[in-house]
Every structure is written in structure tokens, then in C-alpha cells.
Coordinates of C-alpha atoms in Angstrom, one line a residue:
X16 CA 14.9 94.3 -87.3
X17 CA 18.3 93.8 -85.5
X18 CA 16.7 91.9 -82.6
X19 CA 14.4 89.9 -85.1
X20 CA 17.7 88.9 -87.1
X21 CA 19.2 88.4 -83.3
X22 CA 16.2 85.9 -82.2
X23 CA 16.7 84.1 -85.2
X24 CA 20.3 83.4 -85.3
X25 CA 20.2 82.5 -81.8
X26 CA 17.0 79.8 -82.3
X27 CA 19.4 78.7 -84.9
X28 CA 22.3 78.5 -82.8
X29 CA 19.9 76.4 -79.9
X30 CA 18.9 74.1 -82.2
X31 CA 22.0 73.1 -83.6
X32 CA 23.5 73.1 -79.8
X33 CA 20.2 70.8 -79.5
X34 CA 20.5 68.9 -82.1
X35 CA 24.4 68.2 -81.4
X36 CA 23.5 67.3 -77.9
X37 CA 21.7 64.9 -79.6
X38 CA 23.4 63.4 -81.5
X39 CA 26.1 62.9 -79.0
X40 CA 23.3 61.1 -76.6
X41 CA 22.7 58.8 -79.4
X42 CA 26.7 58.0 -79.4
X43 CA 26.6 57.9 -76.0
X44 CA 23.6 55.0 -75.6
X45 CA 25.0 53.1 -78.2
X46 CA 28.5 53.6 -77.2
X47 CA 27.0 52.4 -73.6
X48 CA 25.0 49.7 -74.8
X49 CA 28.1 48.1 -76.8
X50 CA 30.2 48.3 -73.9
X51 CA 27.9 46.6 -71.5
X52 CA 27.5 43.8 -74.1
X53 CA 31.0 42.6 -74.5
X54 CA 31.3 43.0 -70.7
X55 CA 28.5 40.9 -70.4
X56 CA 29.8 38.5 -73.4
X57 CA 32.7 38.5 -71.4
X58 CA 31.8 37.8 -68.2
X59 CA 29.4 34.8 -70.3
X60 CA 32.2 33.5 -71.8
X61 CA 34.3 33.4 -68.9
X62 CA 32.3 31.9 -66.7
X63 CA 30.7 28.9 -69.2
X64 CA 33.9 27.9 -70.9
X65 CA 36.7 28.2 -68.5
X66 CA 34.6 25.1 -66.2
X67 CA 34.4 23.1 -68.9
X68 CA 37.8 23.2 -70.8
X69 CA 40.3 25.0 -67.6
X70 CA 43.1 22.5 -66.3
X71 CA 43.4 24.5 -63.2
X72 CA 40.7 24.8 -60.2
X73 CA 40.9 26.9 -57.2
X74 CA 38.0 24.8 -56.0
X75 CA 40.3 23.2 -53.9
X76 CA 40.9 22.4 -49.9
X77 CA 43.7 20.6 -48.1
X78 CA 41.8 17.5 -46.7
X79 CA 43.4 14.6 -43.9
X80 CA 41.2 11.4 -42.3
X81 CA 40.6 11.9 -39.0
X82 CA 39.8 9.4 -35.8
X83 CA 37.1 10.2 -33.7
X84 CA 38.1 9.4 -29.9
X85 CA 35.2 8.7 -27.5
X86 CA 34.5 8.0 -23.8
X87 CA 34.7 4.4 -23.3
X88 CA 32.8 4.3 -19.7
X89 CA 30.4 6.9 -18.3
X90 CA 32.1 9.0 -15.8
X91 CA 34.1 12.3 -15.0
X92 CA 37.1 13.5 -17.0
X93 CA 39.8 14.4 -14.8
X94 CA 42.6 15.1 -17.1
X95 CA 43.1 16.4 -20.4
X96 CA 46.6 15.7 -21.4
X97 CA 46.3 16.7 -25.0
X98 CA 46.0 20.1 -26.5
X99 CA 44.8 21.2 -29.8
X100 CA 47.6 21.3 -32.5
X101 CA 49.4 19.0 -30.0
X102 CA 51.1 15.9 -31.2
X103 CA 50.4 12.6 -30.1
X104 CA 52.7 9.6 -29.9
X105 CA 50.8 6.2 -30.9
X106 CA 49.5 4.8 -27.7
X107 CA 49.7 8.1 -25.7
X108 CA 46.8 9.0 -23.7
X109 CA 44.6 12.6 -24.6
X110 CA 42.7 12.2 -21.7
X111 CA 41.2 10.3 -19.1
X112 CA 37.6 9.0 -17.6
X113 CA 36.9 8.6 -13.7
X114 CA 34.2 6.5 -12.0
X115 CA 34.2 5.8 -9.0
X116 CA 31.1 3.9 -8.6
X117 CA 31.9 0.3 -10.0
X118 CA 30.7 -3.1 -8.7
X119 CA 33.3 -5.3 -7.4
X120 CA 31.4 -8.1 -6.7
X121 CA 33.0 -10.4 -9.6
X122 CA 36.7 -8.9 -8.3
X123 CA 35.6 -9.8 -4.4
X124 CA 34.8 -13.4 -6.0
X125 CA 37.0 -14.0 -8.1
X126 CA 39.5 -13.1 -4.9
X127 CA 38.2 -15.2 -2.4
X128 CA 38.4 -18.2 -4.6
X129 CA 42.1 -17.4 -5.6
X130 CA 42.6 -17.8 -1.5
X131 CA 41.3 -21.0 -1.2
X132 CA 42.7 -21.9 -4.1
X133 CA 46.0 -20.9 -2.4
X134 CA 45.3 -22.4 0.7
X135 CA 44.8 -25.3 -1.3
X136 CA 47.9 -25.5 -2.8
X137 CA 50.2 -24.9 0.0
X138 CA 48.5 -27.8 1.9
X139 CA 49.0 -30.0 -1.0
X140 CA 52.9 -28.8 -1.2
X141 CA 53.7 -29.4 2.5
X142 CA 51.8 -32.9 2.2
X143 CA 54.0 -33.8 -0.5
X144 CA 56.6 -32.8 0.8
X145 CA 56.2 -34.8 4.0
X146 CA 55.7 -38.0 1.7
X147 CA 58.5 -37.5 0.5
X148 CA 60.7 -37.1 4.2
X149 CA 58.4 -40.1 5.2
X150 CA 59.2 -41.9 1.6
X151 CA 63.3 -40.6 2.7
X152 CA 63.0 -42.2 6.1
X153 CA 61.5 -45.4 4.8
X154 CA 63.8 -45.8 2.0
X155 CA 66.9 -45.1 4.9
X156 CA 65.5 -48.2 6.8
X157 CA 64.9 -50.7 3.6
X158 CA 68.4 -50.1 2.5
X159 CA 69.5 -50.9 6.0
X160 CA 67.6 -53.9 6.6
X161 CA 68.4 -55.0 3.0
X162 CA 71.9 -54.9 3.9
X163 CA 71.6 -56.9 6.7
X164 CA 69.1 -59.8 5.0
X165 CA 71.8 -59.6 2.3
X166 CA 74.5 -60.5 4.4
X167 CA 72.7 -63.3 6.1
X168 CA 71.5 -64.6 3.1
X169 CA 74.7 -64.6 1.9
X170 CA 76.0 -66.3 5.2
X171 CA 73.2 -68.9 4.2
X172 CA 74.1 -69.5 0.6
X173 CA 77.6 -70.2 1.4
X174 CA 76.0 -72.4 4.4
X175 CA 74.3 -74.2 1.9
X176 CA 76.8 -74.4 -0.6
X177 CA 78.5 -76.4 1.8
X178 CA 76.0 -78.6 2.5
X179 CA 75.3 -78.9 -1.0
X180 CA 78.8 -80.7 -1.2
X181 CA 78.9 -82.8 1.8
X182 CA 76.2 -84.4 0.6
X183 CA 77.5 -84.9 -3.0
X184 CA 80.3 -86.2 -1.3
X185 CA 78.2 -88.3 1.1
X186 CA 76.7 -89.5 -2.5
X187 CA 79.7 -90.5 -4.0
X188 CA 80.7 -92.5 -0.8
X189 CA 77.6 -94.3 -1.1
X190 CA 78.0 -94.7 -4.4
X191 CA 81.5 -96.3 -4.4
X192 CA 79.9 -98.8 -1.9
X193 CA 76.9 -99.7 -4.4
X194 CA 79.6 -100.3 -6.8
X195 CA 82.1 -102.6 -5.0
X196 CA 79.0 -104.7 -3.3
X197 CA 77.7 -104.8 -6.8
X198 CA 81.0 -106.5 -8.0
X199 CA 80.7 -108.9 -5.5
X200 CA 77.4 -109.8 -6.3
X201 CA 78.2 -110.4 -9.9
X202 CA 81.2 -112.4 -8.9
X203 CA 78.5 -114.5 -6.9
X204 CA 80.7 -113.4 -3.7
X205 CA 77.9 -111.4 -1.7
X206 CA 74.3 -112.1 -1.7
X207 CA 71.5 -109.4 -3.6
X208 CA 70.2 -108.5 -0.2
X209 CA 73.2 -107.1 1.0
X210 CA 73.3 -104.1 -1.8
X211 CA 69.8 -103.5 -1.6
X212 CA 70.2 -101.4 1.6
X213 CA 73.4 -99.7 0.9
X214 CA 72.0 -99.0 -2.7
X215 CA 68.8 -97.0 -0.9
X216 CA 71.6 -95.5 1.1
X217 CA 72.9 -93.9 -1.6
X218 CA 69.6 -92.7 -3.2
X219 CA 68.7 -91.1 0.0
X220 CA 72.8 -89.4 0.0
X221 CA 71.4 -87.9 -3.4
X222 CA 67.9 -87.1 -2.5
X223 CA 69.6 -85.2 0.1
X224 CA 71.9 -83.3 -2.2
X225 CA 68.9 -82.4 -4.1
X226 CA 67.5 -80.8 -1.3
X227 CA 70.5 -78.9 -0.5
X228 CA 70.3 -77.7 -3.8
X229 CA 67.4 -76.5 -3.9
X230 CA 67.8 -74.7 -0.5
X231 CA 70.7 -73.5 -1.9
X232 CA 68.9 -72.0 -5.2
X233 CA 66.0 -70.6 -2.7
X234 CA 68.9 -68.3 -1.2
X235 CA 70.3 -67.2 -3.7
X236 CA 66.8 -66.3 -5.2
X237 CA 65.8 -64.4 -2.1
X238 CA 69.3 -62.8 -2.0
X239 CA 68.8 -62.0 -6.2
X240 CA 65.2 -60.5 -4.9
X241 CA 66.3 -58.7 -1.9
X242 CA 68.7 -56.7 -4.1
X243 CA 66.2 -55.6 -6.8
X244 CA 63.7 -55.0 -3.9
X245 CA 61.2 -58.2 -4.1
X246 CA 60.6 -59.1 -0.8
X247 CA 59.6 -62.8 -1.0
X248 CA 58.5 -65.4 1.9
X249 CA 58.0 -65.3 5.7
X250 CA 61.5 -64.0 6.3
X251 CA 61.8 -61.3 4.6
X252 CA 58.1 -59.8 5.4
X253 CA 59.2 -57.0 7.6
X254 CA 61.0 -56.1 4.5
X255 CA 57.7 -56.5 2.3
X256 CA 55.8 -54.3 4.6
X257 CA 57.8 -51.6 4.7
X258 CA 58.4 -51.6 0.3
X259 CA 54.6 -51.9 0.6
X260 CA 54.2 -49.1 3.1
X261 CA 56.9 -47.1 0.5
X262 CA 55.2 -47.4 -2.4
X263 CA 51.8 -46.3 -0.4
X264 CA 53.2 -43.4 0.6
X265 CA 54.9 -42.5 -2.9
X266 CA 52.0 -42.6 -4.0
X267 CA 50.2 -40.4 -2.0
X268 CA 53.1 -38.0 -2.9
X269 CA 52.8 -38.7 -6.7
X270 CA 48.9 -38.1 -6.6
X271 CA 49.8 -34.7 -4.0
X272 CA 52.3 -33.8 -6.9
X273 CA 49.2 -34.2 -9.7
X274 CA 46.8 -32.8 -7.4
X275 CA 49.2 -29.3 -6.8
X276 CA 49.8 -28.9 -10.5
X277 CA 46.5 -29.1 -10.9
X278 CA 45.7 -27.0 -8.3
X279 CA 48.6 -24.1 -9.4
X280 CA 47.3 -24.4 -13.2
X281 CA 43.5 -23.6 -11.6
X282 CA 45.6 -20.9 -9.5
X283 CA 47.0 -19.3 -12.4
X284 CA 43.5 -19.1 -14.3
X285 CA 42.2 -17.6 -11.3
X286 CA 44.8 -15.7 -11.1
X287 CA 44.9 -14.1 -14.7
X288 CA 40.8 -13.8 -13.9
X289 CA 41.3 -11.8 -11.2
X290 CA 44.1 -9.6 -13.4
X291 CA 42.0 -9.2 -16.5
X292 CA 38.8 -8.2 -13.7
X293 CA 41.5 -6.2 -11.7
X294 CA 42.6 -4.0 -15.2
X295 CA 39.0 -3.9 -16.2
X296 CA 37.8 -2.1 -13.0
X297 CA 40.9 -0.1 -12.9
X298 CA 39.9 0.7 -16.9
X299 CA 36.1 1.5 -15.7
X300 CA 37.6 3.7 -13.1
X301 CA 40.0 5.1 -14.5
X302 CA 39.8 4.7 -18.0
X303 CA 42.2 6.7 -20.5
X304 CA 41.4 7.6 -24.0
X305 CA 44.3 6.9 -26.3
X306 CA 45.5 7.9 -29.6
X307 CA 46.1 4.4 -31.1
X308 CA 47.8 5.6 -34.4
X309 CA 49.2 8.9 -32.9
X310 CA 48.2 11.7 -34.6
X311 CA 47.7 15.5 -34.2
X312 CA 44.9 16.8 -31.8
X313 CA 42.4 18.5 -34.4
X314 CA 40.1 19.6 -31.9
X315 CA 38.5 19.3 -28.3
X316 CA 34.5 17.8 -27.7
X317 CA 35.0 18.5 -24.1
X318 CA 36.6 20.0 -20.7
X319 CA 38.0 18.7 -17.6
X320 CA 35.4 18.4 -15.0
X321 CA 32.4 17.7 -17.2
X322 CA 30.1 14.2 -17.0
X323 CA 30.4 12.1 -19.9
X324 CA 28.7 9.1 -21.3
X325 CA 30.1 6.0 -22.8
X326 CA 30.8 6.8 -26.3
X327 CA 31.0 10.6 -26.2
X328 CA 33.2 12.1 -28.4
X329 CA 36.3 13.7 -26.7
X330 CA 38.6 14.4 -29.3
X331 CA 39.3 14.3 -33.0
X332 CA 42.3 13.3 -34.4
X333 CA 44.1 14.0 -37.5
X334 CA 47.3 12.2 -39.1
X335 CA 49.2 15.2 -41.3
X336 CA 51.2 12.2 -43.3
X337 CA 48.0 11.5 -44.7
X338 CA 47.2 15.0 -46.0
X339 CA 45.7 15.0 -49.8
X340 CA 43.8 17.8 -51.5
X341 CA 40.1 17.7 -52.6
X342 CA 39.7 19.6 -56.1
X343 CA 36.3 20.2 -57.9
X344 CA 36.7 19.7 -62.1
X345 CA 34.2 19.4 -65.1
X346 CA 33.5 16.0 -66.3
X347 CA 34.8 16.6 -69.7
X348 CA 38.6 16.7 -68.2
X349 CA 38.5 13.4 -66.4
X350 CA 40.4 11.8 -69.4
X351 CA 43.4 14.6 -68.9
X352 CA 42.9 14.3 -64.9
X353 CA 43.2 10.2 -65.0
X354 CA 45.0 8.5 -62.0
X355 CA 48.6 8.9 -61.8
X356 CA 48.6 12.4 -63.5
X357 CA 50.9 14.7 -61.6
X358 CA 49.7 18.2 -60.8
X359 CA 50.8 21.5 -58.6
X360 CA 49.0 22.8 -55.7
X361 CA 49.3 26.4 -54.8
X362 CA 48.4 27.7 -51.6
X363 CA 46.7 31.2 -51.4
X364 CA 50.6 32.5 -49.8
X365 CA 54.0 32.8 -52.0
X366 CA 56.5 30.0 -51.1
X367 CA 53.4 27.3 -51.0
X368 CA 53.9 25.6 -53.9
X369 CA 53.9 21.5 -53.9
X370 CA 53.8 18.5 -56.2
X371 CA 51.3 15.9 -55.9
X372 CA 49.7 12.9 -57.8
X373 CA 46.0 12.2 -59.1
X374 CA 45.1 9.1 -56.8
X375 CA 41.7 9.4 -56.7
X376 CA 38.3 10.6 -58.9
X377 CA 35.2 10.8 -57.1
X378 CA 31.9 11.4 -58.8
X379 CA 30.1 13.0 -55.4
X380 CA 30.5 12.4 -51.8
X381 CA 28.1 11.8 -48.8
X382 CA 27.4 13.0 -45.4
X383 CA 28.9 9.6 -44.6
X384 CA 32.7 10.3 -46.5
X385 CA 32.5 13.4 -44.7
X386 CA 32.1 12.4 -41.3
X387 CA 35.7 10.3 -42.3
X388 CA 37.7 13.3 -43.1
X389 CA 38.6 16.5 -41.0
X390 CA 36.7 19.0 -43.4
X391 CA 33.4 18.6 -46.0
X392 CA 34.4 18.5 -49.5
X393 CA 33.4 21.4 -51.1
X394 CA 30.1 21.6 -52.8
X395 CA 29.7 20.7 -56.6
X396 CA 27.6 21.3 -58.9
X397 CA 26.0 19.9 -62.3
X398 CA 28.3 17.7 -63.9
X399 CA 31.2 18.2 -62.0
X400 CA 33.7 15.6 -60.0
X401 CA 36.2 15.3 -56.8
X402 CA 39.8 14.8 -57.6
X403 CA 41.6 13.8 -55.0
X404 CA 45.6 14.7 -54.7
X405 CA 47.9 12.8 -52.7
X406 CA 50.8 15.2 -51.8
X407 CA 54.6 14.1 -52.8
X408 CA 55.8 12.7 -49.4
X409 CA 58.4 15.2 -48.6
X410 CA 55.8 18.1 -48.9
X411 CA 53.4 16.1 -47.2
X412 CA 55.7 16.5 -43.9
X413 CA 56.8 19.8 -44.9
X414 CA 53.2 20.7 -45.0
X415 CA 52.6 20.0 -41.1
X416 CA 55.8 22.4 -40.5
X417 CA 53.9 25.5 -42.2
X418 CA 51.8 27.8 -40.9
X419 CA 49.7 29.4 -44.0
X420 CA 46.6 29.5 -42.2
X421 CA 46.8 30.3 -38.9
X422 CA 44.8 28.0 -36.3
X423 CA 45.0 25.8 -38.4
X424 CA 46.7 21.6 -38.1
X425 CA 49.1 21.3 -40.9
X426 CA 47.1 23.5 -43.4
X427 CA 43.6 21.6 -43.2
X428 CA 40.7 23.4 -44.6
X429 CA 43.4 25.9 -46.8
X430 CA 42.1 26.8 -50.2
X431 CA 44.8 25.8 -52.8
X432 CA 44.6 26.3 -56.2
X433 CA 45.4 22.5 -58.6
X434 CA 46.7 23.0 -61.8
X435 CA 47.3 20.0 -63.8
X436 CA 51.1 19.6 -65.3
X437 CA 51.3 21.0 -68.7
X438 CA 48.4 22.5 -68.5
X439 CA 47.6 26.4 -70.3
X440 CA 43.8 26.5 -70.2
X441 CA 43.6 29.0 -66.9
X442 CA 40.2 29.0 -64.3
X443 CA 38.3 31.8 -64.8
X444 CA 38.7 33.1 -61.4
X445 CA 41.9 32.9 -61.0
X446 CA 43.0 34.8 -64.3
X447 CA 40.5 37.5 -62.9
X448 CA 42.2 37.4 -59.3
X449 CA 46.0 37.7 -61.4
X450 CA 44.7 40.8 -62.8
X451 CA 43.1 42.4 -59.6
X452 CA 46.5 41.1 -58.2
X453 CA 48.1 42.9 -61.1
X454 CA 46.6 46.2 -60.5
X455 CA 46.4 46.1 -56.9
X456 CA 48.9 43.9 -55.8
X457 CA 52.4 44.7 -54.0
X458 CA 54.0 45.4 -57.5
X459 CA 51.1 47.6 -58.5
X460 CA 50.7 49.3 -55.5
X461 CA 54.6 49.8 -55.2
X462 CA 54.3 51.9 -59.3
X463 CA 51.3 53.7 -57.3
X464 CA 53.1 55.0 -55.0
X465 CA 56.5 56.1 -57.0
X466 CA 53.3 57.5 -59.8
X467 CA 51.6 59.3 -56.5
X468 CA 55.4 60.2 -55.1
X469 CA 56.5 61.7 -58.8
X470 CA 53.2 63.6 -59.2
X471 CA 53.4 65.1 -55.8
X472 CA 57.0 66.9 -56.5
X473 CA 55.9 67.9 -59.9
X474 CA 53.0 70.0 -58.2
X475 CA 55.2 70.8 -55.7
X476 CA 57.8 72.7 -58.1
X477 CA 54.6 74.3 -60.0
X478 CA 53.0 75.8 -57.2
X479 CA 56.5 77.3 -56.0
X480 CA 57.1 78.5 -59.6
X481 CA 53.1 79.9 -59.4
X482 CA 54.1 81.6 -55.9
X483 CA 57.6 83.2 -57.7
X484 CA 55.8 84.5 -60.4
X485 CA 52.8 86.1 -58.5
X486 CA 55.0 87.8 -56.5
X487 CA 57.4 89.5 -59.0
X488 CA 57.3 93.2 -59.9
X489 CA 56.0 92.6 -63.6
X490 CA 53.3 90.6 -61.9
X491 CA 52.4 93.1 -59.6
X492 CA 52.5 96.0 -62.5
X493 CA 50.0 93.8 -64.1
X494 CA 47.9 93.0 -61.5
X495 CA 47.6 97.3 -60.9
X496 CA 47.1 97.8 -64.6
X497 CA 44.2 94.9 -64.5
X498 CA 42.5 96.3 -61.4
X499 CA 43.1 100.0 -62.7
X500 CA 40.7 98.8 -65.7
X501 CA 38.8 96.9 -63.8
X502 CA 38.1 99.7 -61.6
X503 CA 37.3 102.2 -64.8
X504 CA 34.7 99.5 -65.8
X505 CA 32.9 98.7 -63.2
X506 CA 32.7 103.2 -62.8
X507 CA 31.0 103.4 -66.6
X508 CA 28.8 100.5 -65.6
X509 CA 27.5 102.1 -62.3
X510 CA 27.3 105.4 -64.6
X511 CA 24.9 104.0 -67.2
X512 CA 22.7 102.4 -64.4
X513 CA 22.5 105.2 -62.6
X514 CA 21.2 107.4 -66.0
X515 CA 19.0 104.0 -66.8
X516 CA 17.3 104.6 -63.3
X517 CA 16.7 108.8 -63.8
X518 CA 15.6 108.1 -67.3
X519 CA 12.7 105.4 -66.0
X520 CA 11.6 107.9 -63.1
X521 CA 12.0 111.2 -65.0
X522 CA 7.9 112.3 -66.3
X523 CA 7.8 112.1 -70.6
X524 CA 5.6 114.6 -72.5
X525 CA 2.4 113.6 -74.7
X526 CA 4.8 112.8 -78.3
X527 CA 5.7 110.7 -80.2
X528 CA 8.9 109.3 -78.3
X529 CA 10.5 107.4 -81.5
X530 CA 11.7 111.2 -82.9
X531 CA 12.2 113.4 -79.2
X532 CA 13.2 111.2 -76.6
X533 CA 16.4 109.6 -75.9
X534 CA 16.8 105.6 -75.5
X535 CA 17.5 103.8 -72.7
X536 CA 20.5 101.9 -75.2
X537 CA 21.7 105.3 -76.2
X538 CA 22.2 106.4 -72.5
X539 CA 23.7 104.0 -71.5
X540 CA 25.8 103.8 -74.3
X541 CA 27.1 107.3 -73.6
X542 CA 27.8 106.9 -70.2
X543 CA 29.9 104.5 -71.1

């Protein structure tokens, strides 16, 4: 009956263990299930409306146009002058191109007519300037043989100047004698015929006058032309031939004067032909790739030593002044991110924090805007848009300066975080990376370790209290009074299975056992 009552209460104690179990499943699941609900409402909500509605993006990377620099001949590079990260000045050369094997026939040309041409033009100089000794020479001997005609005719016009006024006098003789026989002939004292010949007298006394005259003017016409260099009549024709001869030869020196300036301005054509071929082969064999803009050397295409063809790309340059930042947002904040609006960039480090301006919004890019810049923009998805940041220009240079990621050319392809100015609606990810910052940031980890450091001297003084109590003399009293009964026990129990044991094996007589014999219980009970 006891072990009936027994059973029961302990079927009654299972099932209510059972039935609490349970129950606390039950809290459990639904406990479970609620909790992975609002994590995943959470994680819903914080990934659908933070997009639309955040004023910050960490979608961002530090962007700059680059110049592509290419081969401009095929040939050899021998030298690379620039290095990666270096910084070029505008005009300086990053490397250069060698080929040797260039046809000079144009340049052999273009030479062998620029000798002739200057063969040309020295025998045009000297020929002018021996016209111009001869034209000396003749001009030494006109002036003297002018003097001397001029002094003769001089000699002559005084000559005739004198004859000129013996035969007015002559006239005026003959004249007086017309007169005084033309008296008498009024005064019927002389007869007409005898002033008839005196009268023709005195016309031939002026006729001769006349003439003297006129040689007189003929002198002093020659002597008039002598001086301005007209050489007139048989006289003077040594003196013609020789101005004739003068002007001849001048010229000849005039037209040898034309002919060298045009032969010196076809000189100097030939001449800046045979340059501009000279600097073209010197560019085709030794060509060097410059850096027009100057720039920073983003990266290197190729080696020294290696073949390239004509427009190969060598290098790739970047200008840091020029750096702006490429930010993804929704579509729904281009109103609040309009051009002009001022925002802060933060790099992934402390201390990178800059200012910059909206300058530029950009529904997508192609491979073709990429190919202008020194890194893709970032991917976007549905209904989302580039805003590009132009850096305030004092952080702009600044930016060069830092090193926040290292390898890098003045921070290019660093992902910065944009928050627009006056903005409070947080991006999703970084809200989640401030509180994983939070917990296991420097600060966090700093409490860690003062928590962990605290902990570890608390369990330090316990276990040292734990030792000092173990080993006192009212420990150790106890610890003999404990084993003592422990000892005692473990006897009685060894007892009673012992007398268990003999009362198994031991033979039992043909009765009823429930009034004689002894129970296994009972013996056991009084060995104990």
C-alpha cells in the first residue's frame, strides 16, 4: 500500500514537472518567436527607411579626374623619370620613347637645299658687294671728271660772256654809225646808198651777239647739267658713258640686293623646315611624355626596357586640387541635397573631417564618365543618384598632405561618410557601426578591461580568503568531524549489503515467508 501511495505521488509529481516543462517551452517559443520578430521588424525598418529619408550616406569615395599619358611614337622606353605618388611640375617629362630607326630622307633634303640655298646667297652678297666697290670706283672718277668739265665750262662761259659783250659793243658802234649816216641822209647831206652797208653792218654786229648768247646760254646749260649729273652733247660723252655704265652696274646691285633678300627669306623657310623636321626626328627618336597640367603620378602602365606602340598608355595622372567626393542618396532628398548645399565629409580615421559644397547631381554614370576619373563611382541602385562634393579649397590641399589610406594619392578611392549640414536623420549603417564602435570601440574596450582588471582582484582576494579559511584549525576540526561520519556511513552501508547478500544466498524453508522470514528492508535497516 505504501509503495502504491509512493507510485502515485511520484506519477503526480512527473506530470506536474511535465506539465511545467511545458509550459515553460510554450513561454519559451513565443518568447523566441517575439524576439526574432522585432529583430527582424527592426532590421526591416532600418534598412527600408533610413535610404529613403537619411541625410547622411557612407556610400561615399574621394574621387579626382585623371589624364591618361600615352606613347606618342612606337619605340623603346629608356627612362622613367616619374614615380608613383610622385609630383609632377607642368611640362615635366614622366618618361621617355627611343627609336632609333627613323627615315631621314625629308631631313637629308630638306639640308641639301638649305646648302644651295646658302651657296646662293653668299654669291649674291659678294656680287653686290663688288657693284657696289665698282659703283664706288665709278662714282670716284665722275666726280673727278665733273670737276674738271666744270671748270672748263666755266672757263668757257666767262669766255663767252666776253664775247657776248664785245659784240654788243661792236653793235652799239655800228649802231652809232647807222645813226649819224642816217642824219645825213635826212639832211640830204649823204646819199641812201651809203647807210645801206653800214646799216647791214650793224645787223650782222647783232646777229653776232645773238650767237654769243646763245653760246653763252649752251654753257651755262651744260655746266647747270654737269652738276646735277646730265651729261649732254659730244663733249661731255665720256662723262655720259660712265653715269650710264653707273647706273648699269647699280642696278645690277639693286636687283643682287632683291635677289639676296629673297634668297635669305627662302633661306629662313628652309631653314625653320629643316628645324621643325630636325625636332620632329629628334621627337620620333627620342620622344618624351610630358605631364602638360602637372599632376600627381597615380599609377605606372609600363617599365623601362619594354617595346611600346604609338598610343600606349604609360602613365595616369591625377590633379589632387581637383579632388571631390562621389556620394550615393535616394531620390526623394534631391530637393534638401540641391546645388550649393554645404555638407561634411568624414573619413573612416579621427581628425578627417572636411567641409565641402553640393556642386553636382548625377542621375547615373557610364563606363565612359568612369574612364575620366581615377576610380568607378560606386554602384547604385533603384532610385538612387550621385552627388558630387567639391571639397572647400584649403582641405582640398590639405587632403593631398594626409595619409588616411595608405598607398593611396591624396586619399583617392577612401570611403568617407557625407552628411548634409543640419541634418539628424542618421544612415542605417552608420548608426549600427556607432554602436558596434560603442561596444567594442577604444572607449568600450578601455571599461572592458578596468571591468576584466576589477573582477580579476576580486577573485583574487576570494580565493586567498577561501585558502585562509580551509586551512584554519576550526576548518580542519570540521573537516575530521565530516570524514569521521562519513566514515561511520559508508561502514553501516557496507554492513547492510553485506547481510542483503547472505540473506539472497542463504536456502528458505517450504512457509509462508510473510509471517517467519525476515525482509530484505528490515535487514538492512538493522544493520544500519
Amino acid at each position: 500500500m505504501t509503495q502504491e501511495i509512493g507510485s502515485a505521488a511520484h506519477a503526480k509529481s512527473v506530470a506536474a514537472a511535465n506539465a511545467k516543462r511545458q509550459r515553460n517551452h510554450s513561454r519559451l517559443i513565443r518568447v523566441s518567436a517575439y524576439s526574432v520578430a522585432t529583430v527582424l521588424a527592426l532590421l526591416m525598418t532600418t534598412a527600408t527607411l533610413p535610404p529613403l529619408l537619411a541625410d547622411q550616406s557612407d556610400r561615399a569615395v574621394i574621387n579626382a579626374p585623371i589624364t591618361l599619358l600615352t606613347a606618342p611614337i612606337n619605340g623603346e622606353l629608356r627612362q622613367m623619370t616619374g614615380r608613383v605618388g610622385q609630383q609632377m611640375k607642368p611640362g615635366e617629362a614622366v618618361a621617355y620613347v627611343e627609336n632609333r630607326r627613323v627615315d631621314r630622307t625629308t631631313l637629308i633634303t630638306l639640308e641639301s637645299k638649305a646648302e644651295e640655298l646658302q651657296g646662293a646667297l653668299r654669291a649674291a652678297t659678294e656680287k653686290k658687294q663688288a657693284d657696289r666697290q665698282y659703283i664706288a670706283a665709278l662714282d670716284a672718277e665722275i666726280l673727278k671728271q665733273v670737276d674738271q668739265t666744270t671748270r672748263r665750262l666755266d672757263a668757257e662761259i666767262h669766255e663767252a660772256r666776253a664775247r657776248v659783250g664785245a659784240a654788243e659793243a661792236g653793235g652799239l658802234a655800228k649802231k652809232a654809225v647807222v645813226d649819224r649816216q642816217q642824219s645825213l641822209v635826212s639832211r640830204n647831206a649823204a646819199s641812201v646808198d651809203l647807210v645801206r652797208p653800214t646799216q647791214q653792218q650793224y645787223e650782222a654786229a647783232r646777229f653776232d651777239k645773238e650767237a654769243e648768247v646763245a653760246k653763252l646760254d649752251q654753257r651755262i646749260a651744260q655746266l647747270s647739267g654737269v652738276k646735277s649729273g646730265i651729261f649732254v652733247g659730244n663733249e661731255l660723252s665720256g662723262l655720259a658713258l660712265l653715269a650710264q655704265k653707273r647706273r648699269d652696274i647699280a642696278y645690277d646691285a639693286q636687283r643682287m640686293e632683291i635677289e639676296e633678300t629673297q634668297i635669305g627669306s627662302s633661306l629662313a623657310a628652309q631653314q625653320s623646315l629643316l628645324a621643325a623636321e630636325q625636332e620632329r626626328l629628334e621627337n620620333l627618336t627620342n620622344a618624351p611624355i610630358v605631364a602638360a597640367n602637372g599632376g600627381s603620378v597615380l599609377s605606372l602602365a609600363s617599365t623601362a626596357g619594354r617595346h611600346v606602340k604609338a598610343g600606349d598608355a604609360i602613365a595616369t595622372i591625377t590633379d589632387c586640387d581637383k579632388a571631390f567626393v562621389v556620394g550615393i542618396f535616394s531620390y526623394r532628398k534631391a530637393q534638401a541635397l540641391a546645388v550649393g548645399t554645404r555638407v561634411s565629409v568624414t573619413g573612416a580615421t579621427e581628425g578627417t573631417n572636411r567641409q565641402g559644397t553640393i556642386s553636382e547631381i548625377l542621375p547615373k554614370a557610364s563606363e565612359k564618365t568612369d574612364e575620366q576619373y581615377a576610380v568607378p563611382f560606386p554602384q547604385t541602385e533603384r532610385r538612387e543618384m550621385y552627388v558630387l562634393v567639391s571639397l572647400d579649397p584649403a582641405e582640398a590641399a590639405a587632403s593631398a598632405e594626409r595619409a588616411a589610406v595608405q598607398s593611396d594619392i591624396c586619399s583617392i578611392g577612401q570611403w568617407v561618410t557625407v552628411t548634409r549640414s543640419n541634418g539628424w536623420v542618421p544612415s542605417a549603417s552608420v548608426a549600427w557601426r556607432t554602436v558596434t564602435d560603442g561596444l567594442t570601440g577604444p572607449r568600450a574596450a578601455a571599461l572592458w578591461e578596468s571591468t576584466s582588471s576589477t573582477a580579476l582582484a576580486a577573485a583574487e582576494a576570494t580565493s586567498r580568503q577561501v585558502v585562509r579559511a580551509a586551512t584554519s584549525p576550526e576548518a580542519k576540526q570540521a573537516w575530521l568531524s565530516v570524514s569521521s561520519a562519513a566514515a561511520r556511513t559508508v561502514e553501516a552501508v557496507a554492513t547492510g549489503f553485506r547481510n542483503l547478500v547472505s540473506w539472497i544466498a542463504s536456502p528458505k524453508p517450504n512457509h509462508d515467508s510473510r509471517h517467519t522470514d525476515t525482509k530484505p528492508d528490515d535487514a538492512v535497516g538493522a544493520a544500519l
